[in-house]
PDB file of C-alpha atoms in Angstrom:
ATOM      1  CA  MET H   1       1.794  -0.070 -36.555  1.00  0.00           C
ATOM      2  CA  THR H   2       2.934   0.535 -33.146  1.00  0.00           C
ATOM      3  CA  ALA H   3       1.252  -1.119 -30.078  1.00  0.00           C
ATOM      4  CA  ARG H   4      -0.907   1.587 -28.213  1.00  0.00           C
ATOM      5  CA  ILE H   5      -2.032   1.430 -24.972  1.00  0.00           C
ATOM      6  CA  GLY H   6      -3.829   2.782 -22.822  1.00  0.00           C
ATOM      7  CA  VAL H   7      -3.041   4.210 -19.123  1.00  0.00           C
ATOM      8  CA  VAL H   8      -6.085   5.712 -17.228  1.00  0.00           C
ATOM      9  CA  THR H   9      -5.195   8.754 -14.498  1.00  0.00           C
ATOM     10  CA  PHE H  10      -7.580   8.768 -11.900  1.00  0.00           C
ATOM     11  CA  PRO H  11      -7.409  11.554  -8.956  1.00  0.00           C
ATOM     12  CA  GLY H  12      -4.892  10.285  -7.037  1.00  0.00           C
ATOM     13  CA  SER H  13      -3.607   8.040  -9.652  1.00  0.00           C
ATOM     14  CA  LEU H  14       0.285   7.767  -8.397  1.00  0.00           C
ATOM     15  CA  ASP H  15       2.201   5.195 -10.768  1.00  0.00           C
ATOM     16  CA  ASP H  16       0.246   5.783 -14.555  1.00  0.00           C
ATOM     17  CA  ARG H  17       3.570   7.947 -15.008  1.00  0.00           C
ATOM     18  CA  ASP H  18       5.280   4.946 -14.644  1.00  0.00           C
ATOM     19  CA  THR H  19       3.354   2.424 -15.938  1.00  0.00           C
ATOM     20  CA  GLN H  20       4.054   4.444 -19.629  1.00  0.00           C
ATOM     21  CA  ARG H  21       7.064   3.719 -19.312  1.00  0.00           C
ATOM     22  CA  ALA H  22       6.699   0.538 -19.174  1.00  0.00           C
ATOM     23  CA  ILE H  23       5.350   0.272 -22.103  1.00  0.00           C
ATOM     24  CA  ARG H  24       7.685   2.677 -24.084  1.00  0.00           C
ATOM     25  CA  LEU H  25      10.196   0.673 -23.182  1.00  0.00           C
ATOM     26  CA  ALA H  26       8.763  -2.764 -23.986  1.00  0.00           C
ATOM     27  CA  GLY H  27       8.349  -0.846 -27.360  1.00  0.00           C
ATOM     28  CA  ALA H  28       5.081  -0.487 -27.347  1.00  0.00           C
ATOM     29  CA  GLU H  29       3.541   3.257 -27.736  1.00  0.00           C
ATOM     30  CA  PRO H  30       1.579   4.633 -23.728  1.00  0.00           C
ATOM     31  CA  VAL H  31      -1.701   6.795 -24.607  1.00  0.00           C
ATOM     32  CA  ALA H  32      -2.663   8.932 -21.425  1.00  0.00           C
ATOM     33  CA  LEU H  33      -6.717   8.477 -20.804  1.00  0.00           C
ATOM     34  CA  TRP H  34      -8.297  10.749 -18.903  1.00  0.00           C
ATOM     35  CA  HIS H  35     -10.599   8.841 -16.255  1.00  0.00           C
ATOM     36  CA  LYS H  36     -13.754  11.580 -17.381  1.00  0.00           C
ATOM     37  CA  ASP H  37     -13.583  10.849 -20.798  1.00  0.00           C
ATOM     38  CA  LYS H  38     -15.837   7.485 -22.189  1.00  0.00           C
ATOM     39  CA  ASP H  39     -12.930   8.355 -25.541  1.00  0.00           C
ATOM     40  CA  LEU H  40     -10.317   4.886 -25.553  1.00  0.00           C
ATOM     41  CA  LYS H  41      -8.675   6.527 -28.164  1.00  0.00           C
ATOM     42  CA  GLN H  42      -8.993   3.262 -30.114  1.00  0.00           C
ATOM     43  CA  VAL H  43      -5.510   1.878 -27.733  1.00  0.00           C
ATOM     44  CA  ASP H  44      -5.022  -1.825 -28.410  1.00  0.00           C
ATOM     45  CA  ALA H  45      -5.356  -2.509 -24.255  1.00  0.00           C
ATOM     46  CA  VAL H  46      -5.313   0.171 -21.362  1.00  0.00           C
ATOM     47  CA  VAL H  47      -4.078  -0.568 -17.772  1.00  0.00           C
ATOM     48  CA  LEU H  48      -5.449   0.200 -14.604  1.00  0.00           C
ATOM     49  CA  PRO H  49      -2.164   1.944 -13.126  1.00  0.00           C
ATOM     50  CA  GLY H  50      -1.633   1.707  -8.463  1.00  0.00           C
ATOM     51  CA  GLY H  51      -1.982   4.178  -6.191  1.00  0.00           C
ATOM     52  CA  PHE H  52      -5.204   6.236  -4.199  1.00  0.00           C
ATOM     53  CA  SER H  53      -7.427   7.047  -6.692  1.00  0.00           C
ATOM     54  CA  TYR H  54     -10.296   9.244  -5.519  1.00  0.00           C
ATOM     55  CA  GLY H  55      -7.519   8.387  -1.712  1.00  0.00           C
ATOM     56  CA  ASP H  56      -9.474   5.582  -0.943  1.00  0.00           C
ATOM     57  CA  TYR H  57     -12.623   6.958   0.232  1.00  0.00           C
ATOM     58  CA  LEU H  58     -14.657   4.969   0.429  1.00  0.00           C
ATOM     59  CA  ARG H  59     -13.512   1.325  -0.272  1.00  0.00           C
ATOM     60  CA  ALA H  60     -10.273   1.609  -2.232  1.00  0.00           C
ATOM     61  CA  GLY H  61     -11.126   1.466  -5.779  1.00  0.00           C
ATOM     62  CA  ALA H  62     -15.279   1.677  -4.884  1.00  0.00           C
ATOM     63  CA  ILE H  63     -15.584   5.648  -6.733  1.00  0.00           C
ATOM     64  CA  SER H  64     -13.645   4.955 -10.100  1.00  0.00           C
ATOM     65  CA  ARG H  65     -14.944   1.686 -11.045  1.00  0.00           C
ATOM     66  CA  PHE H  66     -17.833   4.491 -11.670  1.00  0.00           C
ATOM     67  CA  SER H  67     -15.740   7.213 -13.629  1.00  0.00           C
ATOM     68  CA  PRO H  68     -17.180   7.612 -17.429  1.00  0.00           C
ATOM     69  CA  VAL H  69     -14.089   5.725 -19.063  1.00  0.00           C
ATOM     70  CA  MET H  70     -15.229   2.950 -16.281  1.00  0.00           C
ATOM     71  CA  GLU H  71     -18.241   2.674 -18.634  1.00  0.00           C
ATOM     72  CA  THR H  72     -16.020   2.144 -21.895  1.00  0.00           C
ATOM     73  CA  VAL H  73     -12.553  -0.191 -19.807  1.00  0.00           C
ATOM     74  CA  ILE H  74     -15.742  -2.994 -18.424  1.00  0.00           C
ATOM     75  CA  GLU H  75     -17.782  -2.830 -22.593  1.00  0.00           C
ATOM     76  CA  GLN H  76     -14.926  -3.137 -24.652  1.00  0.00           C
ATOM     77  CA  ALA H  77     -12.918  -5.952 -20.912  1.00  0.00           C
ATOM     78  CA  LYS H  78     -16.191  -7.909 -21.699  1.00  0.00           C
ATOM     79  CA  ALA H  79     -15.637  -7.478 -26.461  1.00  0.00           C
ATOM     80  CA  GLY H  80     -11.466  -9.404 -25.060  1.00  0.00           C
ATOM     81  CA  LEU H  81      -9.588  -6.106 -24.690  1.00  0.00           C
ATOM     82  CA  PRO H  82      -6.624  -7.223 -22.782  1.00  0.00           C
ATOM     83  CA  VAL H  83      -6.731  -5.320 -19.525  1.00  0.00           C
ATOM     84  CA  LEU H  84      -3.723  -5.087 -17.072  1.00  0.00           C
ATOM     85  CA  GLY H  85      -5.197  -3.571 -13.187  1.00  0.00           C
ATOM     86  CA  ILE H  86      -2.553  -2.911 -10.850  1.00  0.00           C
ATOM     87  CA  CYS H  87      -2.692  -2.335  -7.228  1.00  0.00           C
ATOM     88  CA  ASN H  88      -5.246   0.293  -6.961  1.00  0.00           C
ATOM     89  CA  GLY H  89      -5.695  -0.596 -11.156  1.00  0.00           C
ATOM     90  CA  PHE H  90      -6.265  -3.857  -9.393  1.00  0.00           C
ATOM     91  CA  GLN H  91      -9.716  -3.010  -6.689  1.00  0.00           C
ATOM     92  CA  VAL H  92     -10.803  -0.690  -8.960  1.00  0.00           C
ATOM     93  CA  LEU H  93     -11.436  -4.419 -11.260  1.00  0.00           C
ATOM     94  CA  THR H  94     -13.277  -6.731  -8.814  1.00  0.00           C
ATOM     95  CA  GLU H  95     -15.267  -2.796  -7.787  1.00  0.00           C
ATOM     96  CA  ALA H  96     -16.195  -3.286 -11.600  1.00  0.00           C
ATOM     97  CA  HIS H  97     -16.905  -6.769 -11.975  1.00  0.00           C
ATOM     98  CA  LEU H  98     -14.885  -7.947 -14.204  1.00  0.00           C
ATOM     99  CA  LEU H  99     -12.145 -10.003 -11.394  1.00  0.00           C
ATOM    100  CA  PRO H 100     -14.284 -11.835  -9.012  1.00  0.00           C
ATOM    101  CA  GLY H 101     -14.086 -11.095  -5.458  1.00  0.00           C
ATOM    102  CA  ALA H 102     -12.690  -8.571  -3.318  1.00  0.00           C
ATOM    103  CA  MET H 103      -9.980  -6.909  -1.879  1.00  0.00           C
ATOM    104  CA  LEU H 104      -9.611  -5.477   1.933  1.00  0.00           C
ATOM    105  CA  GLY H 105      -7.099  -3.582   4.373  1.00  0.00           C
ATOM    106  CA  ASN H 106      -4.346  -5.633   5.002  1.00  0.00           C
ATOM    107  CA  ASP H 107      -4.828  -7.595   8.228  1.00  0.00           C
ATOM    108  CA  HIS H 108      -2.274  -6.216   9.569  1.00  0.00           C
ATOM    109  CA  LEU H 109      -4.024  -2.736   9.605  1.00  0.00           C
ATOM    110  CA  HIS H 110      -0.533  -1.455   7.800  1.00  0.00           C
ATOM    111  CA  PHE H 111       1.235  -0.232   4.938  1.00  0.00           C
ATOM    112  CA  ILE H 112       3.808  -2.203   3.188  1.00  0.00           C
ATOM    113  CA  CYS H 113       6.214  -1.601   0.943  1.00  0.00           C
ATOM    114  CA  ARG H 114       8.613  -4.546  -0.186  1.00  0.00           C
ATOM    115  CA  ASP H 115      10.343  -6.632  -3.181  1.00  0.00           C
ATOM    116  CA  GLN H 116       7.626  -9.208  -3.293  1.00  0.00           C
ATOM    117  CA  LYS H 117       8.653 -12.922  -4.220  1.00  0.00           C
ATOM    118  CA  LEU H 118       6.179 -14.548  -6.446  1.00  0.00           C
ATOM    119  CA  ARG H 119       5.392 -17.655  -7.971  1.00  0.00           C
ATOM    120  CA  VAL H 120       4.424 -16.804 -11.735  1.00  0.00           C
ATOM    121  CA  GLU H 121       0.946 -20.096 -11.631  1.00  0.00           C
ATOM    122  CA  HIS H 122      -0.934 -19.391 -15.368  1.00  0.00           C
ATOM    123  CA  ALA H 123       1.232 -18.045 -18.424  1.00  0.00           C
ATOM    124  CA  ASP H 124      -2.022 -18.080 -20.572  1.00  0.00           C
ATOM    125  CA  THR H 125      -2.814 -14.520 -20.279  1.00  0.00           C
ATOM    126  CA  ALA H 126      -2.767 -12.065 -22.303  1.00  0.00           C
ATOM    127  CA  TRP H 127      -0.074 -10.358 -19.845  1.00  0.00           C
ATOM    128  CA  THR H 128       1.586 -12.939 -19.367  1.00  0.00           C
ATOM    129  CA  SER H 129       3.181 -15.097 -21.826  1.00  0.00           C
ATOM    130  CA  ASP H 130       6.719 -14.641 -21.191  1.00  0.00           C
ATOM    131  CA  TYR H 131       6.638 -16.095 -18.496  1.00  0.00           C
ATOM    132  CA  THR H 132       6.564 -19.824 -17.485  1.00  0.00           C
ATOM    133  CA  ALA H 133       4.369 -21.442 -15.235  1.00  0.00           C
ATOM    134  CA  GLY H 134       6.053 -22.087 -12.266  1.00  0.00           C
ATOM    135  CA  GLN H 135       8.695 -19.173 -12.813  1.00  0.00           C
ATOM    136  CA  GLU H 136       9.606 -17.294  -9.616  1.00  0.00           C
ATOM    137  CA  ILE H 137       9.988 -13.816  -9.828  1.00  0.00           C
ATOM    138  CA  HIS H 138      10.968 -11.294  -7.432  1.00  0.00           C
ATOM    139  CA  ILE H 139       8.036  -7.211  -8.534  1.00  0.00           C
ATOM    140  CA  PRO H 140       7.791  -4.821  -5.985  1.00  0.00           C
ATOM    141  CA  LEU H 141       4.225  -4.630  -3.558  1.00  0.00           C
ATOM    142  CA  LYS H 142       2.420  -1.929  -2.012  1.00  0.00           C
ATOM    143  CA  ASN H 143      -0.703  -1.514  -0.221  1.00  0.00           C
ATOM    144  CA  MET H 144      -3.127  -0.859   1.931  1.00  0.00           C
ATOM    145  CA  ASP H 145      -5.352  -2.243   0.852  1.00  0.00           C
ATOM    146  CA  GLY H 146      -3.742  -5.584  -0.633  1.00  0.00           C
ATOM    147  CA  ARG H 147      -5.452  -8.612   1.391  1.00  0.00           C
ATOM    148  CA  TYR H 148      -7.822 -11.050  -0.893  1.00  0.00           C
ATOM    149  CA  VAL H 149     -11.532 -12.376  -0.097  1.00  0.00           C
ATOM    150  CA  ALA H 150     -13.359 -14.352  -1.880  1.00  0.00           C
ATOM    151  CA  ASP H 151     -15.819 -16.988  -0.918  1.00  0.00           C
ATOM    152  CA  SER H 152     -15.019 -20.219  -0.574  1.00  0.00           C
ATOM    153  CA  TYR H 153     -16.915 -21.346  -3.821  1.00  0.00           C
ATOM    154  CA  THR H 154     -15.348 -18.616  -5.811  1.00  0.00           C
ATOM    155  CA  LEU H 155     -12.096 -19.114  -5.004  1.00  0.00           C
ATOM    156  CA  ASP H 156     -12.070 -22.923  -5.629  1.00  0.00           C
ATOM    157  CA  GLN H 157     -14.236 -22.426  -8.214  1.00  0.00           C
ATOM    158  CA  LEU H 158     -10.896 -20.115  -9.785  1.00  0.00           C
ATOM    159  CA  GLU H 159      -8.434 -22.660  -8.678  1.00  0.00           C
ATOM    160  CA  ALA H 160     -10.037 -25.290 -10.711  1.00  0.00           C
ATOM    161  CA  GLU H 161     -10.370 -23.333 -13.860  1.00  0.00           C
ATOM    162  CA  GLY H 162      -6.581 -22.382 -13.389  1.00  0.00           C
ATOM    163  CA  ARG H 163      -6.927 -18.596 -12.994  1.00  0.00           C
ATOM    164  CA  VAL H 164      -4.668 -17.721  -9.791  1.00  0.00           C
ATOM    165  CA  VAL H 165      -2.029 -15.966 -12.172  1.00  0.00           C
ATOM    166  CA  PHE H 166       0.427 -15.450  -8.888  1.00  0.00           C
ATOM    167  CA  ARG H 167       1.581 -16.032  -6.507  1.00  0.00           C
ATOM    168  CA  TYR H 168       3.048 -14.623  -3.188  1.00  0.00           C
ATOM    169  CA  LEU H 169       5.881 -16.606  -2.005  1.00  0.00           C
ATOM    170  CA  ASP H 170       7.471 -17.623   1.075  1.00  0.00           C
ATOM    171  CA  PHE H 171       5.387 -14.879   3.037  1.00  0.00           C
ATOM    172  CA  ASN H 172       2.170 -13.925   3.114  1.00  0.00           C
ATOM    173  CA  PRO H 173       1.804 -10.057   2.730  1.00  0.00           C
ATOM    174  CA  ASN H 174      -0.928  -8.936   3.800  1.00  0.00           C
ATOM    175  CA  GLY H 175      -3.129 -12.225   4.207  1.00  0.00           C
ATOM    176  CA  SER H 176      -5.347 -13.248   1.249  1.00  0.00           C
ATOM    177  CA  LEU H 177      -6.533 -15.809   0.988  1.00  0.00           C
ATOM    178  CA  ARG H 178      -5.030 -19.035  -1.170  1.00  0.00           C
ATOM    179  CA  ASP H 179      -1.508 -16.742  -1.161  1.00  0.00           C
ATOM    180  CA  ILE H 180      -3.325 -14.901  -4.115  1.00  0.00           C
ATOM    181  CA  ALA H 181      -0.974 -12.495  -5.370  1.00  0.00           C
ATOM    182  CA  GLY H 182      -3.288 -12.019  -9.122  1.00  0.00           C
ATOM    183  CA  ILE H 183      -6.002 -13.548 -10.425  1.00  0.00           C
ATOM    184  CA  THR H 184      -7.704 -13.811 -14.106  1.00  0.00           C
ATOM    185  CA  ASN H 185     -11.267 -13.396 -16.164  1.00  0.00           C
ATOM    186  CA  GLU H 186     -12.186 -16.123 -17.620  1.00  0.00           C
ATOM    187  CA  ALA H 187     -10.964 -14.805 -21.645  1.00  0.00           C
ATOM    188  CA  GLY H 188      -7.545 -14.437 -20.281  1.00  0.00           C
ATOM    189  CA  ASN H 189      -7.612 -11.351 -21.902  1.00  0.00           C
ATOM    190  CA  VAL H 190      -8.545  -9.021 -17.656  1.00  0.00           C
ATOM    191  CA  VAL H 191      -5.967  -9.483 -15.563  1.00  0.00           C
ATOM    192  CA  GLY H 192      -5.505  -8.405 -12.086  1.00  0.00           C
ATOM    193  CA  LEU H 193      -2.437  -8.249  -9.375  1.00  0.00           C
ATOM    194  CA  MET H 194      -1.465  -6.195  -6.149  1.00  0.00           C
ATOM    195  CA  PRO H 195       3.238  -6.334  -6.755  1.00  0.00           C
ATOM    196  CA  HIS H 196       3.510  -3.248  -9.153  1.00  0.00           C
ATOM    197  CA  PRO H 197       4.764  -4.969 -12.448  1.00  0.00           C
ATOM    198  CA  GLU H 198       5.636  -1.202 -13.746  1.00  0.00           C
ATOM    199  CA  HIS H 199       8.358  -1.163 -10.936  1.00  0.00           C
ATOM    200  CA  ALA H 200      10.880  -3.654 -12.133  1.00  0.00           C
ATOM    201  CA  VAL H 201      11.419  -3.307 -15.416  1.00  0.00           C
ATOM    202  CA  GLU H 202      15.202  -1.880 -15.768  1.00  0.00           C
ATOM    203  CA  PRO H 203      18.046  -3.057 -13.096  1.00  0.00           C
ATOM    204  CA  LEU H 204      18.784   0.613 -11.274  1.00  0.00           C
ATOM    205  CA  VAL H 205      15.633   1.148 -10.071  1.00  0.00           C
ATOM    206  CA  GLY H 206      13.164  -0.904  -8.233  1.00  0.00           C
ATOM    207  CA  THR H 207      13.443  -4.150  -7.187  1.00  0.00           C
ATOM    208  CA  GLY H 208      17.713  -4.289  -9.008  1.00  0.00           C
ATOM    209  CA  ARG H 209      16.169  -6.906 -11.610  1.00  0.00           C
ATOM    210  CA  THR H 210      13.362  -6.545 -14.810  1.00  0.00           C
ATOM    211  CA  ASP H 211      11.277  -9.119 -13.502  1.00  0.00           C
ATOM    212  CA  GLY H 212       7.903  -7.470 -14.741  1.00  0.00           C
ATOM    213  CA  LEU H 213       8.683  -6.159 -17.911  1.00  0.00           C
ATOM    214  CA  PRO H 214       7.613  -9.422 -19.382  1.00  0.00           C
ATOM    215  CA  PHE H 215       4.025  -7.986 -18.414  1.00  0.00           C
ATOM    216  CA  PHE H 216       4.629  -4.967 -21.600  1.00  0.00           C
ATOM    217  CA  THR H 217       6.215  -7.740 -24.052  1.00  0.00           C
ATOM    218  CA  SER H 218       3.843 -10.292 -23.242  1.00  0.00           C
ATOM    219  CA  ILE H 219       0.869  -8.088 -24.171  1.00  0.00           C
ATOM    220  CA  LEU H 220       3.635  -5.894 -27.484  1.00  0.00           C
ATOM    221  CA  LYS H 221       3.334  -9.754 -28.493  1.00  0.00           C
ATOM    222  CA  LYS H 222       0.105 -10.483 -28.317  1.00  0.00           C
ATOM    223  CA  LEU H 223      -1.499  -7.384 -29.890  1.00  0.00           C
ATOM    224  CA  VAL H 224       1.483  -7.756 -33.572  1.00  0.00           C
ATOM    225  CA  ASN H 225       0.410 -11.206 -33.849  1.00  0.00           C
ATOM    226  CA  ALA H 226      -3.232 -10.910 -33.184  1.00  0.00           C
TER     227      ALA H 226
END
């Protein structure tokens, strides 16, 4: 049976179709999920895509966190459903308290769009098993509110528990504390990151590399082997 991975569309989502294509390229079946629908259509995993949900009014991800679909996503994530939040999706995950910390405006106060070098710090999550710890990859980055912050206790806890999944290399594009580009929850089923792996799955677009494809092959292998 083909693994089914849901992609939620909020008002203002920009990368939902790109994410669906990445899922399809990895060999799974993408399932479109609408933010007003609590039904996850029996998917095996969920991706919250990038964009500017609700125009980032109030605070990035703050309104989407209360969309009906998130009630089910939060419940199922706590029960073990794999969930990936990309950029705006990462912001939604922090607002929903599925991941600790918060996302603030970039320290330079400008939108940034560039190919970003990352180091894989943790390859044991549901979404990163096809990487190796210490691997360096290039993933497109585009955000206005990408600065990851948390109190010192939370940051120390993330470091001690190995829950920093990705770290920016060579250049910190938004002022994120400790160069953090992505984190996971304690169980490893929920991952959030600011860069966009769905834009690095084909050699003709994005970075011209396929460094983002292992996100989607990782979850496919986990679901098939579960």
